[in-house]
Amino acid sequence: GQNIDQPTEMTATEGAIVQINCTYQTSGFNGLFWYQQHAGEAPTFLSYNVLDGLEEKGRFSSFLSRSKGYSYLLLKELQMKDSASYLCAVRDSNYQLIWGAGTKLIIKP
Amino acid sequence: ETGVTQTPRHLVMGMTNKKSLKCEQHLGHNAMYWYKQSAKKPLELMFVYSLEERVENNSVPSRFSPECPNSSHLFLHLHTLQPEDSALYLCASSQDVTAGANVLTFGAGSRLTVL
């Protein structure tokens, strides 16, 4: 079956760096997405990777290794507002999105 | 209004009630989706519409009935639900079903509680 694994919860300190990992086993690959979801709000798009390597967008970066079935989301200079759930999703060969259960990130002062 | 709007934001219903969830997008997108989000579980795709035609129905029970009258509006009609159907129901839209990065724009969701 198809599967996305990511940690259930992580805690980090304001101003620090945190890396949220995502591993996947899917039928084919047509891109990997990261979304951010604050409690009670809509998920919002953060990043898209389809080729291996690092994509940087301000304080957030996303990395992909297709051969390892692995991605991570790197958040730098953490702020309290970064407390949220981070959802990893992979688009398979049928263009279906396979979702992870999300990682709840708690930022402490 | 901009983006994707869902109403109502909260809904409590009994198992014998009939209710509907509404979704409206103001982005000019061609595809619209219904997802179910339960605590600590992955998003579950329920229905996909492309240009008002249903293209995906992931074995969803018939007590959930979608309707897409035009490319901007999507409804989810609910009847004789079960307590396990209590969840957050998210509507999303995208430019197309398969094109490019196909980024989804989500609504804030309708929190459903079935008593």
Short mmCIF file of C-alpha atoms in Angstrom, two decimals:
data_model
loop_
_atom_site.label_atom_id
_atom_site.label_comp_id
_atom_site.label_asym_id
_atom_site.label_seq_id
_atom_site.Cartn_x
_atom_site.Cartn_y
_atom_site.Cartn_z
CA GLY A 1 0.00 0.00 0.00
CA GLN A 2 0.89 3.63 -0.16
CA ASN A 3 2.19 5.31 2.95
CA ILE A 4 3.51 8.62 4.22
CA ASP A 5 5.32 8.73 7.57
CA GLN A 6 6.04 11.85 9.58
CA PRO A 7 6.49 12.40 13.33
CA THR A 8 3.30 13.04 15.25
CA GLU A 9 4.62 15.91 17.34
CA MET A 10 7.78 17.97 17.76
CA THR A 11 8.81 20.70 20.17
CA ALA A 12 11.30 23.45 19.47
CA THR A 13 12.43 26.74 20.98
CA GLU A 14 11.74 30.20 19.60
CA GLY A 15 14.66 31.39 17.48
CA ALA A 16 15.98 27.87 16.87
CA ILE A 17 15.92 25.60 13.80
CA VAL A 18 13.73 22.53 13.39
CA GLN A 19 13.64 19.83 10.73
CA ILE A 20 10.45 17.87 10.07
CA ASN A 21 11.02 14.63 8.20
CA CYS A 22 8.71 12.84 5.81
CA THR A 23 9.28 9.41 4.26
CA TYR A 24 7.04 7.93 1.63
CA GLN A 25 6.28 4.73 -0.24
CA THR A 26 3.99 5.41 -3.18
CA SER A 27 3.06 4.02 -6.57
CA GLY A 28 5.08 6.41 -8.66
CA PHE A 29 5.98 10.01 -7.89
CA ASN A 30 4.78 13.29 -9.35
CA GLY A 31 5.81 15.74 -6.70
CA LEU A 32 5.83 16.31 -2.96
CA PHE A 33 4.00 19.07 -1.11
CA TRP A 34 4.21 20.64 2.31
CA TYR A 35 1.23 22.47 3.82
CA GLN A 36 0.91 24.38 7.09
CA GLN A 37 -2.28 24.22 9.13
CA HIS A 38 -2.87 26.39 12.17
CA ALA A 39 -5.43 25.07 14.64
CA GLY A 40 -8.95 25.73 13.40
CA GLU A 41 -7.74 27.12 10.08
CA ALA A 42 -7.33 26.01 6.48
CA PRO A 43 -4.18 24.20 5.38
CA THR A 44 -2.02 26.57 3.32
CA PHE A 45 0.57 25.67 0.72
CA LEU A 46 4.23 26.00 1.73
CA SER A 47 6.35 24.22 -0.86
CA TYR A 48 6.50 21.85 -3.81
CA ASN A 49 9.42 19.62 -4.77
CA VAL A 50 9.55 17.47 -7.87
CA LEU A 51 13.33 17.29 -8.44
CA ASP A 52 15.99 16.27 -5.94
CA GLY A 53 17.54 19.03 -3.91
CA LEU A 54 16.76 21.95 -1.69
CA GLU A 55 14.12 24.61 -2.35
CA GLU A 56 14.50 27.70 -0.20
CA LYS A 57 11.73 30.18 0.47
CA GLY A 58 12.59 32.69 3.18
CA ARG A 59 12.82 31.02 6.59
CA PHE A 60 11.43 27.76 5.19
CA SER A 61 13.29 25.23 3.03
CA SER A 62 12.20 21.87 1.68
CA PHE A 63 14.46 19.05 0.59
CA LEU A 64 13.73 16.02 -1.56
CA SER A 65 15.57 12.77 -2.28
CA ARG A 66 13.51 10.64 -4.65
CA SER A 67 15.90 7.68 -4.46
CA LYS A 68 15.46 7.54 -0.69
CA GLY A 69 11.76 8.38 -0.66
CA TYR A 70 12.55 11.17 1.76
CA SER A 71 11.84 14.83 2.29
CA TYR A 72 12.28 17.32 5.07
CA LEU A 73 10.95 20.77 5.87
CA LEU A 74 13.46 23.04 7.57
CA LEU A 75 12.22 26.01 9.57
CA LYS A 76 14.80 28.59 10.66
CA GLU A 77 14.59 31.43 13.19
CA LEU A 78 11.45 29.92 14.66
CA GLN A 79 8.68 32.26 15.71
CA MET A 80 5.73 31.58 17.98
CA LYS A 81 3.42 31.88 14.96
CA ASP A 82 5.12 28.81 13.45
CA SER A 83 3.25 26.66 15.98
CA ALA A 84 1.03 24.62 13.66
CA SER A 85 0.63 21.24 12.03
CA TYR A 86 2.76 20.53 8.98
CA LEU A 87 1.31 18.16 6.39
CA CYS A 88 3.40 16.20 3.88
CA ALA A 89 1.69 14.91 0.73
CA VAL A 90 2.96 13.00 -2.31
CA ARG A 91 1.30 12.88 -5.71
CA ASP A 92 1.48 9.38 -7.13
CA SER A 93 1.56 8.12 -10.71
CA ASN A 94 -2.23 8.57 -10.99
CA TYR A 95 -1.93 12.17 -9.75
CA GLN A 96 -3.63 11.17 -6.51
CA LEU A 97 -2.42 13.02 -3.42
CA ILE A 98 -1.33 10.71 -0.61
CA TRP A 99 -1.25 12.53 2.74
CA GLY A 100 0.67 12.04 5.93
CA ALA A 101 -1.12 12.44 9.26
CA GLY A 102 0.73 15.69 9.94
CA THR A 103 3.34 16.83 12.45
CA LYS A 104 2.21 19.11 15.23
CA LEU A 105 4.99 21.61 15.95
CA ILE A 106 5.00 23.29 19.35
CA ILE A 107 7.19 26.36 19.77
CA LYS A 108 8.25 27.29 23.30
CA PRO A 109 9.58 30.71 24.35
CA GLU B 1 -14.65 37.69 -0.87
CA THR B 2 -11.50 35.90 -1.89
CA GLY B 3 -10.22 32.33 -1.69
CA VAL B 4 -12.40 29.41 -0.62
CA THR B 5 -15.32 29.99 1.72
CA GLN B 6 -17.12 27.25 3.62
CA THR B 7 -20.39 27.44 5.52
CA PRO B 8 -21.38 26.63 8.15
CA ARG B 9 -18.17 26.60 10.16
CA HIS B 10 -19.77 24.44 12.84
CA LEU B 11 -22.67 22.01 12.59
CA VAL B 12 -24.27 19.71 15.15
CA MET B 13 -26.81 17.22 13.87
CA GLY B 14 -28.66 14.15 14.95
CA MET B 15 -28.41 10.88 13.09
CA THR B 16 -31.80 11.36 11.44
CA ASN B 17 -31.23 14.94 10.27
CA LYS B 18 -30.53 16.17 6.77
CA LYS B 19 -28.09 19.04 6.36
CA SER B 20 -25.78 20.46 3.70
CA LEU B 21 -22.30 21.91 3.68
CA LYS B 22 -21.54 24.67 1.19
CA CYS B 23 -18.29 25.65 -0.46
CA GLU B 24 -17.62 28.59 -2.76
CA GLN B 25 -14.38 29.51 -4.51
CA HIS B 26 -13.56 32.90 -6.02
CA LEU B 27 -10.31 31.86 -7.71
CA GLY B 28 -11.52 30.83 -11.15
CA HIS B 29 -10.33 27.27 -10.54
CA ASN B 30 -11.61 24.32 -12.54
CA ALA B 31 -11.34 21.58 -9.90
CA MET B 32 -12.99 21.29 -6.49
CA TYR B 33 -12.57 18.70 -3.73
CA TRP B 34 -14.14 17.46 -0.53
CA TYR B 35 -11.79 16.08 2.14
CA LYS B 36 -12.50 14.58 5.56
CA GLN B 37 -10.01 15.40 8.34
CA SER B 38 -10.11 13.37 11.54
CA ALA B 39 -7.77 13.89 14.47
CA LYS B 40 -4.30 12.41 13.96
CA LYS B 41 -5.29 10.83 10.64
CA PRO B 42 -4.28 11.70 7.08
CA LEU B 43 -6.66 13.75 4.99
CA GLU B 44 -9.17 11.48 3.27
CA LEU B 45 -10.21 12.47 -0.23
CA MET B 46 -13.98 12.05 -0.66
CA PHE B 47 -14.92 13.61 -3.97
CA VAL B 48 -13.28 15.45 -6.86
CA TYR B 49 -15.02 17.56 -9.48
CA SER B 50 -13.37 18.85 -12.63
CA LEU B 51 -15.34 21.35 -14.68
CA GLU B 52 -18.48 20.35 -12.76
CA GLU B 53 -18.06 16.65 -13.61
CA ARG B 54 -17.33 14.18 -10.83
CA VAL B 55 -14.00 12.48 -11.55
CA GLU B 56 -13.30 10.79 -8.24
CA ASN B 57 -15.43 9.05 -5.63
CA ASN B 58 -13.31 7.20 -3.11
CA SER B 59 -15.84 4.61 -1.92
CA VAL B 60 -17.66 7.15 0.20
CA PRO B 61 -20.89 5.94 1.89
CA SER B 62 -24.07 7.03 0.13
CA ARG B 63 -25.12 9.05 3.18
CA PHE B 64 -22.74 11.67 1.75
CA SER B 65 -24.00 13.14 -1.52
CA PRO B 66 -22.01 15.81 -3.41
CA GLU B 67 -23.40 18.38 -5.79
CA CYS B 68 -21.50 20.75 -8.07
CA PRO B 69 -23.95 23.08 -9.82
CA ASN B 70 -21.19 25.22 -11.37
CA SER B 71 -17.42 25.60 -11.23
CA SER B 72 -17.60 28.00 -8.26
CA HIS B 73 -19.90 26.08 -5.92
CA LEU B 74 -19.73 22.70 -4.26
CA PHE B 75 -22.15 21.16 -1.79
CA LEU B 76 -22.01 18.10 0.44
CA HIS B 77 -25.47 16.84 1.38
CA LEU B 78 -25.61 14.84 4.59
CA HIS B 79 -28.31 12.43 5.74
CA THR B 80 -28.62 9.68 8.34
CA LEU B 81 -25.02 10.15 9.44
CA GLN B 82 -23.25 8.11 12.09
CA PRO B 83 -21.28 9.41 15.09
CA GLU B 84 -18.04 8.25 13.42
CA ASP B 85 -18.73 10.79 10.67
CA SER B 86 -17.94 13.56 13.13
CA ALA B 87 -14.90 15.34 11.68
CA LEU B 88 -13.67 18.48 9.97
CA TYR B 89 -14.81 18.60 6.35
CA LEU B 90 -12.49 20.59 4.13
CA CYS B 91 -13.27 21.95 0.72
CA ALA B 92 -10.42 22.76 -1.66
CA SER B 93 -9.95 23.99 -5.19
CA SER B 94 -7.12 23.93 -7.73
CA GLN B 95 -6.51 25.21 -11.23
CA ASP B 96 -6.90 21.74 -12.70
CA VAL B 97 -6.83 18.15 -11.46
CA THR B 98 -3.42 17.21 -12.81
CA ALA B 99 -1.69 20.28 -14.21
CA GLY B 100 1.74 21.29 -12.94
CA ALA B 101 2.20 21.76 -9.23
CA ASN B 102 -1.58 21.66 -8.79
CA VAL B 103 -1.56 23.57 -5.52
CA LEU B 104 -4.71 23.17 -3.46
CA THR B 105 -6.37 26.17 -1.86
CA PHE B 106 -8.41 25.05 1.14
CA GLY B 107 -11.35 26.52 2.96
CA ALA B 108 -11.28 26.76 6.75
CA GLY B 109 -13.56 23.73 7.03
CA SER B 110 -16.90 22.79 8.51
CA ARG B 111 -16.64 21.12 11.92
CA LEU B 112 -19.36 18.46 12.01
CA THR B 113 -20.57 16.74 15.18
CA VAL B 114 -23.07 13.89 14.86
CA LEU B 115 -24.95 13.04 18.04
#
